[in-house]
PDB file of C-alpha atoms in Angstrom:
ATOM      1  CA  UNK A   4     -10.412   7.257 -12.879  1.00 51.00           C
ATOM      2  CA  UNK A   5      -6.824   7.335 -11.229  1.00 64.00           C
ATOM      3  CA  UNK A   6      -3.847   6.742 -13.348  1.00 85.00           C
ATOM      4  CA  UNK A   7      -0.369   7.594 -11.584  1.00 93.00           C
ATOM      5  CA  UNK A   8       2.836   8.303 -13.517  1.00 94.00           C
ATOM      6  CA  UNK A   9       6.151   8.581 -12.114  1.00 95.00           C
ATOM      7  CA  UNK A  10       8.830   9.637 -14.747  1.00 95.00           C
ATOM      8  CA  UNK A  11      12.654   9.463 -14.370  1.00 95.00           C
ATOM      9  CA  UNK A  12      12.332  10.270 -10.489  1.00 95.00           C
ATOM     10  CA  UNK A  13      15.658  10.718  -8.693  1.00 94.00           C
ATOM     11  CA  UNK A  14      16.392  11.957  -5.220  1.00 94.00           C
ATOM     12  CA  UNK A  15      19.242  12.231  -2.888  1.00 93.00           C
ATOM     13  CA  UNK A  16      19.673  13.089   0.835  1.00 90.00           C
ATOM     14  CA  UNK A  17      22.862  15.044   0.860  1.00 86.00           C
ATOM     15  CA  UNK A  18      25.533  12.932  -1.064  1.00 86.00           C
ATOM     16  CA  UNK A  19      23.623   9.884  -0.714  1.00 90.00           C
ATOM     17  CA  UNK A  20      21.425   8.843  -3.724  1.00 90.00           C
ATOM     18  CA  UNK A  21      18.129   7.162  -2.768  1.00 91.00           C
ATOM     19  CA  UNK A  22      16.284   6.652  -5.814  1.00 93.00           C
ATOM     20  CA  UNK A  23      17.720   6.776  -9.490  1.00 92.00           C
ATOM     21  CA  UNK A  24      15.574   7.204 -12.672  1.00 93.00           C
ATOM     22  CA  UNK A  25      12.355   5.390 -11.322  1.00 94.00           C
ATOM     23  CA  UNK A  26       9.700   5.003 -14.004  1.00 94.00           C
ATOM     24  CA  UNK A  27       6.358   3.518 -12.887  1.00 94.00           C
ATOM     25  CA  UNK A  28       2.864   3.775 -14.295  1.00 93.00           C
ATOM     26  CA  UNK A  29      -0.103   2.526 -12.103  1.00 93.00           C
ATOM     27  CA  UNK A  30      -3.402   2.210 -13.922  1.00 92.00           C
ATOM     28  CA  UNK A  31      -7.024   2.820 -12.594  1.00 90.00           C
ATOM     29  CA  UNK A  32      -8.195   0.249 -10.177  1.00 90.00           C
ATOM     30  CA  UNK A  33      -4.760  -1.583 -10.204  1.00 94.00           C
ATOM     31  CA  UNK A  34      -3.105  -2.991  -7.093  1.00 94.00           C
ATOM     32  CA  UNK A  35       0.688  -2.595  -7.608  1.00 96.00           C
ATOM     33  CA  UNK A  36       3.136  -3.701  -5.087  1.00 96.00           C
ATOM     34  CA  UNK A  37       6.663  -2.220  -4.519  1.00 94.00           C
ATOM     35  CA  UNK A  38       8.819  -5.000  -3.330  1.00 91.00           C
ATOM     36  CA  UNK A  39      12.467  -4.494  -2.208  1.00 84.00           C
ATOM     37  CA  UNK A  40      15.096  -5.009   0.631  1.00 78.00           C
ATOM     38  CA  UNK A  41      14.971  -2.996   3.719  1.00 77.00           C
ATOM     39  CA  UNK A  42      16.234   0.555   3.247  1.00 75.00           C
ATOM     40  CA  UNK A  43      15.867   0.523  -0.363  1.00 78.00           C
ATOM     41  CA  UNK A  44      13.692   3.773  -0.538  1.00 84.00           C
ATOM     42  CA  UNK A  45      10.373   2.470  -0.794  1.00 84.00           C
ATOM     43  CA  UNK A  46       8.993   4.703   1.694  1.00 85.00           C
ATOM     44  CA  UNK A  47      10.807   7.638   0.087  1.00 90.00           C
ATOM     45  CA  UNK A  48       9.181   6.974  -3.009  1.00 91.00           C
ATOM     46  CA  UNK A  49       5.609   7.222  -1.113  1.00 89.00           C
ATOM     47  CA  UNK A  50       6.885  10.532   0.446  1.00 90.00           C
ATOM     48  CA  UNK A  51       7.560  11.741  -3.125  1.00 93.00           C
ATOM     49  CA  UNK A  52       4.056  10.799  -4.409  1.00 92.00           C
ATOM     50  CA  UNK A  53       2.482  12.481  -1.515  1.00 90.00           C
ATOM     51  CA  UNK A  54       4.427  15.602  -1.951  1.00 90.00           C
ATOM     52  CA  UNK A  55       6.315  15.394   1.300  1.00 89.00           C
ATOM     53  CA  UNK A  56       9.449  15.496  -0.712  1.00 91.00           C
ATOM     54  CA  UNK A  57      10.496  16.891  -3.949  1.00 92.00           C
ATOM     55  CA  UNK A  58      12.837  14.937  -6.236  1.00 93.00           C
ATOM     56  CA  UNK A  59      15.916  16.117  -7.482  1.00 94.00           C
ATOM     57  CA  UNK A  60      14.771  15.100 -11.008  1.00 94.00           C
ATOM     58  CA  UNK A  61      11.748  13.742 -12.689  1.00 94.00           C
ATOM     59  CA  UNK A  62       7.955  14.349 -12.616  1.00 94.00           C
ATOM     60  CA  UNK A  63       5.074  12.769 -10.887  1.00 95.00           C
ATOM     61  CA  UNK A  64       1.299  13.092 -12.329  1.00 93.00           C
ATOM     62  CA  UNK A  65      -2.152  11.891 -11.496  1.00 92.00           C
ATOM     63  CA  UNK A  66      -4.752  11.799 -14.324  1.00 89.00           C
ATOM     64  CA  UNK A  67      -2.179  13.734 -16.528  1.00 88.00           C
ATOM     65  CA  UNK A  68      -2.125  16.463 -13.883  1.00 90.00           C
ATOM     66  CA  UNK A  69       1.348  17.493 -12.684  1.00 93.00           C
ATOM     67  CA  UNK A  70       1.342  16.860  -8.787  1.00 92.00           C
ATOM     68  CA  UNK A  71       5.209  16.855  -8.181  1.00 93.00           C
ATOM     69  CA  UNK A  72       5.567  18.403  -4.859  1.00 90.00           C
ATOM     70  CA  UNK A  73       2.053  18.739  -3.971  1.00 90.00           C
ATOM     71  CA  UNK A  74       0.235  17.517  -1.167  1.00 88.00           C
ATOM     72  CA  UNK A  75      -3.287  16.062  -0.735  1.00 84.00           C
ATOM     73  CA  UNK A  76      -3.621  14.058  -3.782  1.00 87.00           C
ATOM     74  CA  UNK A  77      -3.297  10.537  -2.361  1.00 87.00           C
ATOM     75  CA  UNK A  78      -4.409   8.893   0.703  1.00 86.00           C
ATOM     76  CA  UNK A  79      -1.642   7.471   2.722  1.00 84.00           C
ATOM     77  CA  UNK A  80      -1.502   4.543   5.276  1.00 83.00           C
ATOM     78  CA  UNK A  81       1.866   4.160   7.385  1.00 77.00           C
ATOM     79  CA  UNK A  82       3.405   1.326   9.110  1.00 77.00           C
ATOM     80  CA  UNK A  83       1.653   2.068  12.193  1.00 79.00           C
ATOM     81  CA  UNK A  84      -2.259   2.879  12.191  1.00 81.00           C
ATOM     82  CA  UNK A  85      -1.673   6.441  13.492  1.00 85.00           C
ATOM     83  CA  UNK A  86      -5.052   6.829  14.947  1.00 91.00           C
ATOM     84  CA  UNK A  87      -5.666   9.813  17.122  1.00 92.00           C
ATOM     85  CA  UNK A  88      -5.967   8.449  20.699  1.00 93.00           C
ATOM     86  CA  UNK A  89      -8.447  11.300  21.663  1.00 95.00           C
ATOM     87  CA  UNK A  90     -10.835  10.502  18.911  1.00 94.00           C
ATOM     88  CA  UNK A  91     -13.280   7.581  18.699  1.00 94.00           C
ATOM     89  CA  UNK A  92     -13.089   4.829  16.069  1.00 94.00           C
ATOM     90  CA  UNK A  93     -15.675   6.385  14.060  1.00 93.00           C
ATOM     91  CA  UNK A  94     -14.301  10.195  14.308  1.00 92.00           C
ATOM     92  CA  UNK A  95     -11.084   8.394  13.467  1.00 92.00           C
ATOM     93  CA  UNK A  96     -12.230   6.882  10.138  1.00 89.00           C
ATOM     94  CA  UNK A  97     -14.105  10.100   9.209  1.00 89.00           C
ATOM     95  CA  UNK A  98     -10.991  12.315   9.578  1.00 87.00           C
ATOM     96  CA  UNK A  99     -10.063  12.220   5.892  1.00 79.00           C
ATOM     97  CA  UNK A 100     -13.626  13.250   4.762  1.00 80.00           C
ATOM     98  CA  UNK A 101     -13.729  15.932   7.551  1.00 78.00           C
ATOM     99  CA  UNK A 102     -10.498  17.514   6.167  1.00 75.00           C
ATOM    100  CA  UNK A 103     -11.989  17.732   2.697  1.00 72.00           C
ATOM    101  CA  UNK A 104     -15.205  19.407   3.991  1.00 74.00           C
ATOM    102  CA  UNK A 105     -17.588  16.405   3.535  1.00 77.00           C
ATOM    103  CA  UNK A 106     -18.090  13.587   6.296  1.00 76.00           C
ATOM    104  CA  UNK A 107     -20.840  10.711   5.598  1.00 78.00           C
ATOM    105  CA  UNK A 108     -21.033   9.156   9.253  1.00 85.00           C
ATOM    106  CA  UNK A 109     -23.824   6.621   7.905  1.00 86.00           C
ATOM    107  CA  UNK A 110     -21.719   5.170   5.409  1.00 85.00           C
ATOM    108  CA  UNK A 111     -18.680   5.205   7.677  1.00 85.00           C
ATOM    109  CA  UNK A 112     -20.730   3.218   9.866  1.00 89.00           C
ATOM    110  CA  UNK A 113     -21.615   0.682   7.387  1.00 86.00           C
ATOM    111  CA  UNK A 114     -17.711   0.257   6.446  1.00 84.00           C
ATOM    112  CA  UNK A 115     -16.897  -0.293  10.074  1.00 89.00           C
ATOM    113  CA  UNK A 116     -19.671  -2.929  10.285  1.00 87.00           C
ATOM    114  CA  UNK A 117     -18.070  -4.646   7.119  1.00 80.00           C
ATOM    115  CA  UNK A 118     -14.749  -4.546   8.867  1.00 81.00           C
ATOM    116  CA  UNK A 119     -16.032  -6.383  11.841  1.00 84.00           C
ATOM    117  CA  UNK A 120     -15.821  -2.914  14.034  1.00 88.00           C
ATOM    118  CA  UNK A 121     -19.415  -2.037  14.254  1.00 89.00           C
ATOM    119  CA  UNK A 122     -19.455  -2.572  18.027  1.00 91.00           C
ATOM    120  CA  UNK A 123     -16.512  -0.343  18.434  1.00 92.00           C
ATOM    121  CA  UNK A 124     -17.327   2.956  16.686  1.00 91.00           C
ATOM    122  CA  UNK A 125     -17.463   4.725  20.015  1.00 93.00           C
ATOM    123  CA  UNK A 126     -14.427   3.013  21.482  1.00 94.00           C
ATOM    124  CA  UNK A 127     -10.981   4.668  21.540  1.00 95.00           C
ATOM    125  CA  UNK A 128      -7.790   3.180  19.809  1.00 93.00           C
ATOM    126  CA  UNK A 129      -6.378   1.750  23.014  1.00 94.00           C
ATOM    127  CA  UNK A 130      -9.335  -0.651  23.300  1.00 94.00           C
ATOM    128  CA  UNK A 131      -8.413  -2.265  19.962  1.00 92.00           C
ATOM    129  CA  UNK A 132      -6.219  -4.976  19.270  1.00 89.00           C
ATOM    130  CA  UNK A 133      -3.559  -4.418  16.526  1.00 84.00           C
ATOM    131  CA  UNK A 134      -5.217  -5.941  13.761  1.00 83.00           C
ATOM    132  CA  UNK A 135      -8.622  -3.984  14.491  1.00 88.00           C
ATOM    133  CA  UNK A 136      -6.613  -0.551  14.595  1.00 89.00           C
ATOM    134  CA  UNK A 137      -5.104  -1.554  11.204  1.00 84.00           C
ATOM    135  CA  UNK A 138      -8.625  -2.208   9.776  1.00 84.00           C
ATOM    136  CA  UNK A 139      -9.886   1.093  11.221  1.00 90.00           C
ATOM    137  CA  UNK A 140      -6.672   2.804   9.559  1.00 87.00           C
ATOM    138  CA  UNK A 141      -7.470   1.446   6.226  1.00 83.00           C
ATOM    139  CA  UNK A 142     -11.263   2.311   6.366  1.00 86.00           C
ATOM    140  CA  UNK A 143     -10.014   5.827   7.155  1.00 87.00           C
ATOM    141  CA  UNK A 144      -8.047   5.608   3.874  1.00 83.00           C
ATOM    142  CA  UNK A 145     -10.569   4.236   1.692  1.00 81.00           C
ATOM    143  CA  UNK A 146     -13.100   6.767   2.858  1.00 82.00           C
ATOM    144  CA  UNK A 147     -10.902   9.464   2.183  1.00 81.00           C
ATOM    145  CA  UNK A 148     -11.723  11.179  -1.145  1.00 80.00           C
ATOM    146  CA  UNK A 149      -8.360  10.703  -3.023  1.00 82.00           C
ATOM    147  CA  UNK A 150      -8.640   7.807  -5.692  1.00 82.00           C
ATOM    148  CA  UNK A 151      -5.136   6.517  -4.805  1.00 89.00           C
ATOM    149  CA  UNK A 152      -4.185   4.957  -1.539  1.00 89.00           C
ATOM    150  CA  UNK A 153      -0.648   4.280  -0.765  1.00 90.00           C
ATOM    151  CA  UNK A 154      -0.153   1.458   1.898  1.00 90.00           C
ATOM    152  CA  UNK A 155       3.380   1.393   3.437  1.00 87.00           C
ATOM    153  CA  UNK A 156       3.988  -1.987   5.069  1.00 85.00           C
ATOM    154  CA  UNK A 157       0.729  -1.887   6.974  1.00 81.00           C
ATOM    155  CA  UNK A 158       0.851  -5.423   8.269  1.00 80.00           C
ATOM    156  CA  UNK A 159       4.523  -5.801   9.139  1.00 79.00           C
ATOM    157  CA  UNK A 160       3.873  -5.474  12.960  1.00 73.00           C
ATOM    158  CA  UNK A 161       1.380  -8.272  13.081  1.00 76.00           C
ATOM    159  CA  UNK A 162       1.774 -11.899  13.712  1.00 80.00           C
ATOM    160  CA  UNK A 163       1.654 -14.325  10.697  1.00 82.00           C
ATOM    161  CA  UNK A 164      -2.055 -15.604  11.207  1.00 81.00           C
ATOM    162  CA  UNK A 165      -3.372 -12.046  11.785  1.00 80.00           C
ATOM    163  CA  UNK A 166      -1.455 -10.888   8.967  1.00 82.00           C
ATOM    164  CA  UNK A 167      -2.981 -13.425   6.605  1.00 86.00           C
ATOM    165  CA  UNK A 168      -6.563 -12.538   7.817  1.00 85.00           C
ATOM    166  CA  UNK A 169      -5.832  -8.786   7.355  1.00 81.00           C
ATOM    167  CA  UNK A 170      -4.520  -9.534   3.604  1.00 87.00           C
ATOM    168  CA  UNK A 171      -7.702 -11.613   3.029  1.00 87.00           C
ATOM    169  CA  UNK A 172      -9.984  -8.993   4.566  1.00 84.00           C
ATOM    170  CA  UNK A 173      -7.941  -6.134   2.516  1.00 84.00           C
ATOM    171  CA  UNK A 174      -8.633  -8.084  -0.793  1.00 88.00           C
ATOM    172  CA  UNK A 175     -12.310  -8.378  -0.100  1.00 84.00           C
ATOM    173  CA  UNK A 176     -12.594  -4.802   0.542  1.00 83.00           C
ATOM    174  CA  UNK A 177     -10.483  -3.932  -2.566  1.00 85.00           C
ATOM    175  CA  UNK A 178     -12.288  -6.023  -4.858  1.00 83.00           C
ATOM    176  CA  UNK A 179     -15.526  -4.353  -3.846  1.00 81.00           C
ATOM    177  CA  UNK A 180     -14.595  -0.764  -4.044  1.00 78.00           C
ATOM    178  CA  UNK A 181     -11.690  -1.040  -6.925  1.00 79.00           C
ATOM    179  CA  UNK A 182      -9.757   1.894  -5.687  1.00 85.00           C
ATOM    180  CA  UNK A 183      -6.015   2.200  -7.059  1.00 91.00           C
ATOM    181  CA  UNK A 184      -3.644   0.944  -4.616  1.00 92.00           C
ATOM    182  CA  UNK A 185       0.212   1.223  -4.458  1.00 93.00           C
ATOM    183  CA  UNK A 186       1.485  -1.052  -1.750  1.00 93.00           C
ATOM    184  CA  UNK A 187       5.041  -1.409  -0.024  1.00 91.00           C
ATOM    185  CA  UNK A 188       6.312  -4.572   1.559  1.00 89.00           C
ATOM    186  CA  UNK A 189       9.457  -6.746   1.472  1.00 86.00           C
ATOM    187  CA  UNK A 190       7.699  -9.835   2.083  1.00 90.00           C
ATOM    188  CA  UNK A 191       7.194 -11.923  -1.395  1.00 93.00           C
ATOM    189  CA  UNK A 192       4.248 -13.992  -0.231  1.00 93.00           C
ATOM    190  CA  UNK A 193       2.369 -10.960   0.692  1.00 93.00           C
ATOM    191  CA  UNK A 194       3.139  -9.068  -2.692  1.00 94.00           C
ATOM    192  CA  UNK A 195       2.249 -12.347  -4.761  1.00 95.00           C
ATOM    193  CA  UNK A 196      -0.995 -12.960  -2.641  1.00 95.00           C
ATOM    194  CA  UNK A 197      -2.334  -9.368  -3.057  1.00 94.00           C
ATOM    195  CA  UNK A 198      -1.141  -7.899  -6.271  1.00 95.00           C
ATOM    196  CA  UNK A 199      -1.910  -7.452  -9.861  1.00 96.00           C
ATOM    197  CA  UNK A 200       1.769  -6.427 -10.561  1.00 97.00           C
ATOM    198  CA  UNK A 201       4.841  -6.391  -8.411  1.00 97.00           C
ATOM    199  CA  UNK A 202       7.803  -3.843  -9.065  1.00 95.00           C
ATOM    200  CA  UNK A 203      11.088  -5.023  -7.526  1.00 93.00           C
ATOM    201  CA  UNK A 204      13.584  -2.282  -6.433  1.00 91.00           C
ATOM    202  CA  UNK A 205      17.273  -2.727  -6.157  1.00 89.00           C
ATOM    203  CA  UNK A 206      19.276  -1.691  -3.133  1.00 86.00           C
ATOM    204  CA  UNK A 207      20.191   2.040  -2.859  1.00 84.00           C
ATOM    205  CA  UNK A 208      20.490   3.932  -5.183  1.00 88.00           C
ATOM    206  CA  UNK A 209      17.217   2.046  -6.054  1.00 88.00           C
ATOM    207  CA  UNK A 210      15.957   1.483  -9.355  1.00 90.00           C
ATOM    208  CA  UNK A 211      13.528  -0.878 -10.863  1.00 92.00           C
ATOM    209  CA  UNK A 212      15.303  -4.130 -11.471  1.00 92.00           C
ATOM    210  CA  UNK A 213      12.036  -6.008 -13.088  1.00 93.00           C
ATOM    211  CA  UNK A 214       8.297  -6.028 -13.148  1.00 95.00           C
ATOM    212  CA  UNK A 215       6.194  -9.089 -12.657  1.00 96.00           C
ATOM    213  CA  UNK A 216       2.579  -9.512 -13.486  1.00 96.00           C
ATOM    214  CA  UNK A 217       0.863 -11.917 -11.125  1.00 96.00           C
ATOM    215  CA  UNK A 218      -0.577 -14.871 -13.183  1.00 94.00           C
ATOM    216  CA  UNK A 219      -3.246 -16.048 -10.480  1.00 94.00           C
ATOM    217  CA  UNK A 220      -6.708 -15.068 -10.976  1.00 92.00           C
ATOM    218  CA  UNK A 221      -9.010 -13.490  -8.584  1.00 89.00           C
ATOM    219  CA  UNK A 222     -10.518 -13.902  -5.997  1.00 88.00           C
ATOM    220  CA  UNK A 223      -7.627 -15.763  -4.246  1.00 88.00           C
ATOM    221  CA  UNK A 224      -7.554 -17.601  -0.822  1.00 87.00           C
ATOM    222  CA  UNK A 225      -4.681 -18.822   1.229  1.00 89.00           C
ATOM    223  CA  UNK A 226      -4.678 -22.346  -0.654  1.00 91.00           C
ATOM    224  CA  UNK A 227      -2.906 -20.628  -3.468  1.00 92.00           C
ATOM    225  CA  UNK A 228       0.384 -19.978  -1.015  1.00 92.00           C
ATOM    226  CA  UNK A 229       1.347 -23.647  -0.925  1.00 91.00           C
ATOM    227  CA  UNK A 230       0.783 -24.451  -4.734  1.00 95.00           C
ATOM    228  CA  UNK A 231       3.679 -25.358  -6.816  1.00 95.00           C
ATOM    229  CA  UNK A 232       2.840 -22.479  -9.269  1.00 95.00           C
ATOM    230  CA  UNK A 233       2.879 -20.027  -6.481  1.00 96.00           C
ATOM    231  CA  UNK A 234       6.211 -21.170  -5.194  1.00 95.00           C
ATOM    232  CA  UNK A 235       7.607 -21.109  -8.903  1.00 96.00           C
ATOM    233  CA  UNK A 236       6.881 -17.359  -9.138  1.00 95.00           C
ATOM    234  CA  UNK A 237       8.259 -16.778  -5.616  1.00 95.00           C
ATOM    235  CA  UNK A 238      11.530 -18.306  -6.484  1.00 95.00           C
ATOM    236  CA  UNK A 239      11.755 -15.975  -9.787  1.00 95.00           C
ATOM    237  CA  UNK A 240      11.013 -13.091  -7.560  1.00 95.00           C
ATOM    238  CA  UNK A 241      13.288 -14.149  -4.861  1.00 93.00           C
ATOM    239  CA  UNK A 242      16.392 -14.405  -7.275  1.00 91.00           C
ATOM    240  CA  UNK A 243      15.317 -11.063  -8.819  1.00 92.00           C
ATOM    241  CA  UNK A 244      15.569  -9.347  -5.305  1.00 88.00           C
ATOM    242  CA  UNK A 245      18.933 -11.283  -4.937  1.00 83.00           C
ATOM    243  CA  UNK A 246      20.082  -9.606  -8.000  1.00 76.00           C
ATOM    244  CA  UNK A 247      18.930  -6.075  -6.693  1.00 65.00           C
ATOM    245  CA  UNK A 248      20.862  -6.605  -3.420  1.00 67.00           C
ATOM    246  CA  UNK A 249      23.933  -7.002  -5.439  1.00 61.00           C
ATOM    247  CA  UNK A 250      23.740  -3.539  -6.514  1.00 53.00           C
ATOM    248  CA  UNK A 251      26.222  -1.434  -4.665  1.00 49.00           C
ATOM    249  CA  UNK A 252      25.306   2.096  -3.453  1.00 42.00           C
TER     250      UNK A 252
END
C-alpha cells in the first residue's frame, strides 16, 4: 500500500514564494498528474516529496509515516534519463535495487525484454535512442523498492510520435504493476491520456486551482485523443490553466 499525503505545504526561495498551502492526497495504485504552467513549482513539489528540500510549513507523509525532509521513500525519474554512462543498461536498471541491498537481475532482464530492450542489456547508454533511454530509466524506477514513483516530465524532449508511443507503453506497464505514480507535465493531452486524476496548479506562488477526475475508462488507446468528449474535457482544463496563469506572484 502507498498513500501519499501532502498537507498545507508552502516553500520559498529567499523572498520568492514558490508553493502556497498545497494539499494533495494520492491513493495506492493511483496515477495522478500535476499540471501547471512552466515555472509554477511542479518540480519543486517533487523535490519536497523526495526530501531534497524541506518546506517552510506543512507536512508530507507516506502510509501515515511522516517523511518531511527525509530521503529514500520515493523513486524519482527526472526529465533526462540520467543513466550512468559507464554502466550497461542492465546495470543501470538494477541501480535502485543495488542501493537497497537487493538486486534481482533475472527479473530485470524480463522487464527489459518487455520494454523491447532485451537485446541491449549489455549496451551502454550512448548506444540507445532517446526513447530507449527513457524506457530504461522507467524500468529502473519501477524496479526500485519504493512504492511511489515520481515522474518529472519524462517525455518532454521526445518528438510527438515517440512521445505517444512512450505514453502507451507507460500505461501498459503501469496497468500491470499498479504502482502509485505522481506525474508532472504541462501538456494537457498527456495528462488526460495517462491519468486517473489531474491536479492543476496556478502560477507562483502555486496553489491548487482545481482537481479533475478523468472520466475515460481504461485501457485507453490514442483514438480517444480525437473524440468530442476528450476535447470537451481538454477545453475545461485549458480554461482552468488560464485562470491559474492570471494569478500574480
